[in-house]
Amino acid sequence: MEKMTCVSPLSGKTMFCHLDAPANAISVCRDATQVVVAGRNIFKIYAMEETGFVERLNLRVGRKPSLNFSCADVMWHQSDENLLATAATNGAVVTWNLSRPCRNKQELLFTEHKRTVNKVCFHPSEAHMLLSGSQDGFMKCFDLRKKESVSTFSGQSESVRDVQFSMKDYFTFAASFENGNVQLWDIRRPDRYERMFTAHTGPVFCCDWHPDDRGWLATGGRDKMVKVWDMTTNRAKEIHCVQTIASVARVKWRPERRWHLATCSMMVDHNIYVWDVRRPFIPFATFEEHKDVATGVAWRHPHDPYVLLSGSKDSTLYQHMFRDASRPVDRANPEGLCFGLFGDLAFAAKESLMAGDAGRKPYPGGDRRYPIFFFKKPDVTEQFAQVSSALSVFEFEANGGDEGRGRMDWFVETARRYLLTGKPFAELCDHNAKVAKELNRPQVSTTWTMLRIMYSDPGNPATPANHNISKLGNIPLMISLKEMSSALNERNKENRVDNLHNLETNLNIDENEETEGSEGQAEYLFGDAELDDDDLYSMEHDNQTEEPEYILPQEAFPLRHEIVDHPSAPEPPAEKPESPQVSGGETEGSCLTPMESFSLISVSQLLFQPRLPPGFFSPVVRAALTHYAELGDVQMAVSALIVLGERIRKEVDELTQEHWYMSYIELLQRFELWNVSNEVIKLSTCSAITCLNQASTTLHINCSNCKRPMNNKGWICDRCHQCASVCAVCHHVVKGLFVWCQGCSHGGHLEHMREWLKHSNHCPAGCGHLCEYT
Amino acid sequence: MSDHEYEEQLAGSFGVDTFSKDFDYGVEEPDTEETLSSSTDSKPRILLMGLRRSGKSSIQKVVFHKMSPNETLFLESTNKIYKDDISGSSFVNFQIWDFPGQVDFFDPTFDYEMIFRGTGALIFVIDAQDDYVEALGRLHLTVTRAYRVNPNINFEVFVHKVDGLSDDHKIETQRDIHQRANDDLADASLEKLHLSFYLTSIYDHSIFEAFSKVVQKLISQLPTLENLLNIFISNSGIEKAFLFDVVSKIYIATDSSPVDMQSYELCCDMIDVVIDVSCIYGLKEDGTGSAYDKDSLAIIKLNNTTVLYLKEVTKFLSLVCILREESFEKKGLIDYNFHCFRKAIHEVFEVASVARKGLLSMQPSSPCTTVKSTALNGTPRVLV
């Protein structure tokens, strides 16, 4: 019989029968022909025929049914088809022998538990061993040849909800508890559990060993989760977790299917689910026949994965056939669409669908794929639908006016890459325009281009050439000083890290002061250079005086607004020279609409006639910068302010400038762009800003000999009365550059040390360390 | 405990103020010991301990004084031992001692032996949202000292304030605390000392459930009560039944089917509703009378074919059941079964009080009780 069923799946259909009372548990006979149903008021054996259940035997006999018949659990022996065990709600464990000739089949009665016995379990191979787990927190092992328990296991953690012998390990059993723990016991060692771990929050109602995999234990609890644990490792590891919608009452691995398990819930949900643990979000199959919660599930045959039996509180016993199960996957909508917090859009769909659509993807670069592949089963009925899907995430592209809302990557990137000084004005503008363009900010990019066009004055080729030369002369000095100061900064950092070597912090102070001084000079030099420019411009500023005359009769304001509203309306270029304000308005308008800007540039280039004064654009530029600042892009405002320098500075209110600077610096510091922020501070012309990096910097110095802090200025520590930083070669106090060996912390004048180490490998202090100078 | 005593104890109104008497126990008060030994020996104590700001007073206020969890924010930190005798209004015949977290419990002037000797359960509260290393050290110290004085104490650890943690984090925290605490005990070779852990929060019913379990461990008649409930529900077609202590909403017994949080919350809410309505309409003209008395009975039909059924069992206890509408058609049967159940419960506690008077103080299951319980188990004819 068994052989036969192994080869051909059990024939049959989905069928049910009414019981007289709610069932608490069911168990199947070894040969898969009979099932026992037990409940508080029922204890019957049914035979499973081709067409339906047939009641074979009612074990609840007698006029006055004893409480021993009120079963919480039942188990049929795996090898002896006449032997049954039940757990009674009054604490009794009863065994039943079906071969007894009389009507009362009760064989043994153990009344050792004080409270309800929740679970009984026969040993899978040992004929006489029975295990029980009770509400009183004890598990007892009974030998059916004796009248009492052989050993008692005290879980010491509340009520036992389930006990299960391991399928493979002869001596091991698992017990699950109401406080969320799972314990592993060795049947030979009743004094202490082998292992314990917290599996769930709240009670663990059930556990089941995997029939094939030695170390896998599935547990289900009140926290609505089924967890699969790998017990082979040192520490129980959760390998799978299935979220259900209600607390899990029973878990049973599906025979012959490594990844499948059946669950039923304790409350609310009346369905029985079969899950594929690798796909925990949707049940593999659902049986929806019951009208109340299922209390017992059992696979009919240990090698047949297609027939499931279940008993329920609605007083029915069902045989479910797998082919009649509903597959939620078939009904599930395979497409999903969701907006993210920052405007990202995710779209998931079947792989096939996505493949057909690949060519039309709006952002091919932003597409990430997370394919989930499932092992395809050869059996057609076992196919888990279409299981590979693709997920595309369309990231929000920050552009132009939207950056305030989006992610701030562009900000950091822009801050890093913008050049604010060190090159001729036109190159700076070009570079920054390029940066902005690469970062997908066409409007900003265009603004930079226009700034270059407005101010680089192509009409006077001679002047910019001069200007460039004069500037270039100063620039190398600037760079060299900058490099020096940054190098020094790095050394300062080293010092901070390396507390042991604070020999020359004094020196660093000196150097810092020196550099600061020299920077001041550099700025002064730069200022000189600017002054030249200014002269150039101030000459041309004279032209500006004529400006009011143009504006007033033209009634430029209403006109200007009109153009801002319709920036695409082309203006006849001939009119331009006579109405400068209008053209200015147009350039501003173009700032707002990057789409138009290119054409406008070509138009406005026509405008550049030698006599157009650069200061002429100032109000427009000022308006543009204010516009950017108000949009939240204070970066653009400040960068332009710095790059334009004197060209625009006077146009903008000092307070506004300061406000912009402060905001930008704060933003930079928020993003930890210290270097950029420092550069901005240095390049700013507002006195309130430039003093920022000269405040709140304190250096604490320790004496190199006694390691105490040095209080007063000078070279002598007032505690040990020795000079703090002494050159190891000449024994004088080092006041300039100091070099020291990180190995032995001796050092001295750079020159002296270099000389010394040319002809000796050892430390000049005589400490024996092999110093190295590179 | 006779009916006479009941009445006396319930003379006051049903409410918070009856049992929030402030027993001002100073540390060095001379009469402390005397009071303790004379009047409190028969009442097992529950000690609430833990570091400061771990939530002890909040637990006490929420569970026993019906304070709303949000109001506990305004509780000031306890600066003296606060002894709360709730036996006057609650079945739970215990004293809850709230220890200020900052008092050095092991100050030599402090007689901890006296305190631990009569203690039934020691609840140690650990703030799960805080760094709990210090708390674990304190736990170890407290537990080992208490164990030396009185090895019969139940040690309960509340991993508290878990409402702010994610599910995974909860388990991980509990596991970690469990592991560390037990390692400490193993190092001190005190493996026999057993700690129980509970994840609790005052913002849901987990604190009530945890307290229920703590209290249940101290009730020697629990198996009997559970059996009675089992018999009662299986014969009346009831899905779930709780025996509630009305004041604290602690369930002191339930049938052996697993407790579902939603059912429990539903029953708690029902008690609240019944008491509130009763406070408005149930009192006499002059404001006397009690919101909960012999005639208290409530039936609430929910729209999901579920019926909630509440009935007075004793002065402090009520039975709250959840059943289906179909089963409720046989109301006569349920009422009769309840009548039998109520009688049985009274008998159980009579035996217990007789036994207590005779044998003095709490004992783990006095012989009389056991006899009675087996007798009850074997006599289902009491019920239909």
mmCIF file with all atom_site columns, C-alpha atoms in Angstrom, chain A residues 18-26 37-44 60 69-72 292-296 311-317, chain B residues 233-239 324 326-327 330:
data_model
loop_
_atom_site.group_PDB
_atom_site.id
_atom_site.type_symbol
_atom_site.label_atom_id
_atom_site.label_alt_id
_atom_site.label_comp_id
_atom_site.label_asym_id
_atom_site.label_entity_id
_atom_site.label_seq_id
_atom_site.pdbx_PDB_ins_code
_atom_site.Cartn_x
_atom_site.Cartn_y
_atom_site.Cartn_z
_atom_site.occupancy
_atom_site.B_iso_or_equiv
_atom_site.pdbx_formal_charge
_atom_site.auth_seq_id
_atom_site.auth_comp_id
_atom_site.auth_asym_id
_atom_site.auth_atom_id
_atom_site.pdbx_PDB_model_num
ATOM 1  C CA . HIS A 1 18  ? -19.507 17.248 9.529  1.00 0.00 ? 18  HIS A CA 1
ATOM 2  C CA . LEU A 1 19  ? -18.302 16.505 12.983 1.00 0.00 ? 19  LEU A CA 1
ATOM 3  C CA . ASP A 1 20  ? -20.485 16.860 16.020 1.00 0.00 ? 20  ASP A CA 1
ATOM 4  C CA . ALA A 1 21  ? -18.222 19.317 17.729 1.00 0.00 ? 21  ALA A CA 1
ATOM 5  C CA . PRO A 1 22  ? -15.244 21.541 16.998 1.00 0.00 ? 22  PRO A CA 1
ATOM 6  C CA . ALA A 1 23  ? -12.029 19.687 16.431 1.00 0.00 ? 23  ALA A CA 1
ATOM 7  C CA . ASN A 1 24  ? -8.862  20.534 18.278 1.00 0.00 ? 24  ASN A CA 1
ATOM 8  C CA . ALA A 1 25  ? -6.435  18.279 16.510 1.00 0.00 ? 25  ALA A CA 1
ATOM 9  C CA . ILE A 1 26  ? -6.235  15.605 13.878 1.00 0.00 ? 26  ILE A CA 1
ATOM 10 C CA . VAL A 1 37  ? -10.231 13.768 15.106 1.00 0.00 ? 37  VAL A CA 1
ATOM 11 C CA . ALA A 1 38  ? -10.074 14.983 18.670 1.00 0.00 ? 38  ALA A CA 1
ATOM 12 C CA . GLY A 1 39  ? -11.660 17.920 20.373 1.00 0.00 ? 39  GLY A CA 1
ATOM 13 C CA . ARG A 1 40  ? -13.194 18.913 23.638 1.00 0.00 ? 40  ARG A CA 1
ATOM 14 C CA . ASN A 1 41  ? -16.347 17.008 22.854 1.00 0.00 ? 41  ASN A CA 1
ATOM 15 C CA . ILE A 1 42  ? -15.309 14.700 20.091 1.00 0.00 ? 42  ILE A CA 1
ATOM 16 C CA . PHE A 1 43  ? -12.944 11.821 19.650 1.00 0.00 ? 43  PHE A CA 1
ATOM 17 C CA . LYS A 1 44  ? -13.574 9.797  16.531 1.00 0.00 ? 44  LYS A CA 1
ATOM 18 C CA . ARG A 1 60  ? -15.730 8.767  23.427 1.00 0.00 ? 60  ARG A CA 1
ATOM 19 C CA . PHE A 1 69  ? -11.874 12.561 26.783 1.00 0.00 ? 69  PHE A CA 1
ATOM 20 C CA . SER A 1 70  ? -11.661 16.288 26.388 1.00 0.00 ? 70  SER A CA 1
ATOM 21 C CA . CYS A 1 71  ? -8.675  16.350 24.130 1.00 0.00 ? 71  CYS A CA 1
ATOM 22 C CA . ALA A 1 72  ? -6.340  19.188 23.377 1.00 0.00 ? 72  ALA A CA 1
ATOM 23 C CA . ASP A 1 292 ? -13.933 28.921 11.065 1.00 0.00 ? 292 ASP A CA 1
ATOM 24 C CA . VAL A 1 293 ? -10.301 28.687 11.968 1.00 0.00 ? 293 VAL A CA 1
ATOM 25 C CA . ALA A 1 294 ? -8.569  25.419 11.218 1.00 0.00 ? 294 ALA A CA 1
ATOM 26 C CA . THR A 1 295 ? -7.155  23.844 14.327 1.00 0.00 ? 295 THR A CA 1
ATOM 27 C CA . GLY A 1 296 ? -5.359  20.861 12.926 1.00 0.00 ? 296 GLY A CA 1
ATOM 28 C CA . GLY A 1 311 ? -10.008 19.823 11.119 1.00 0.00 ? 311 GLY A CA 1
ATOM 29 C CA . SER A 1 312 ? -11.639 23.026 12.143 1.00 0.00 ? 312 SER A CA 1
ATOM 30 C CA . LYS A 1 313 ? -13.589 24.791 14.823 1.00 0.00 ? 313 LYS A CA 1
ATOM 31 C CA . ASP A 1 314 ? -16.531 24.906 12.454 1.00 0.00 ? 314 ASP A CA 1
ATOM 32 C CA . SER A 1 315 ? -16.942 21.168 13.142 1.00 0.00 ? 315 SER A CA 1
ATOM 33 C CA . THR A 1 316 ? -15.836 19.948 9.783  1.00 0.00 ? 316 THR A CA 1
ATOM 34 C CA . LEU A 1 317 ? -13.125 17.666 8.606  1.00 0.00 ? 317 LEU A CA 1
ATOM 35 C CA . ILE B 2 233 ? -16.200 26.909 28.271 1.00 0.00 ? 233 ILE B CA 1
ATOM 36 C CA . SER B 2 234 ? -16.267 23.481 26.710 1.00 0.00 ? 234 SER B CA 1
ATOM 37 C CA . ASN B 2 235 ? -19.733 22.884 28.092 1.00 0.00 ? 235 ASN B CA 1
ATOM 38 C CA . SER B 2 236 ? -21.102 26.274 27.165 1.00 0.00 ? 236 SER B CA 1
ATOM 39 C CA . GLY B 2 237 ? -19.731 26.684 23.693 1.00 0.00 ? 237 GLY B CA 1
ATOM 40 C CA . ILE B 2 238 ? -17.616 29.638 24.695 1.00 0.00 ? 238 ILE B CA 1
ATOM 41 C CA . GLU B 2 239 ? -14.486 30.433 22.759 1.00 0.00 ? 239 GLU B CA 1
ATOM 42 C CA . ARG B 2 324 ? -20.243 33.280 19.006 1.00 0.00 ? 324 ARG B CA 1
ATOM 43 C CA . GLU B 2 326 ? -24.885 30.856 17.713 1.00 0.00 ? 326 GLU B CA 1
ATOM 44 C CA . SER B 2 327 ? -23.666 29.657 21.055 1.00 0.00 ? 327 SER B CA 1
ATOM 45 C CA . LYS B 2 330 ? -28.427 28.783 24.582 1.00 0.00 ? 330 LYS B CA 1
#
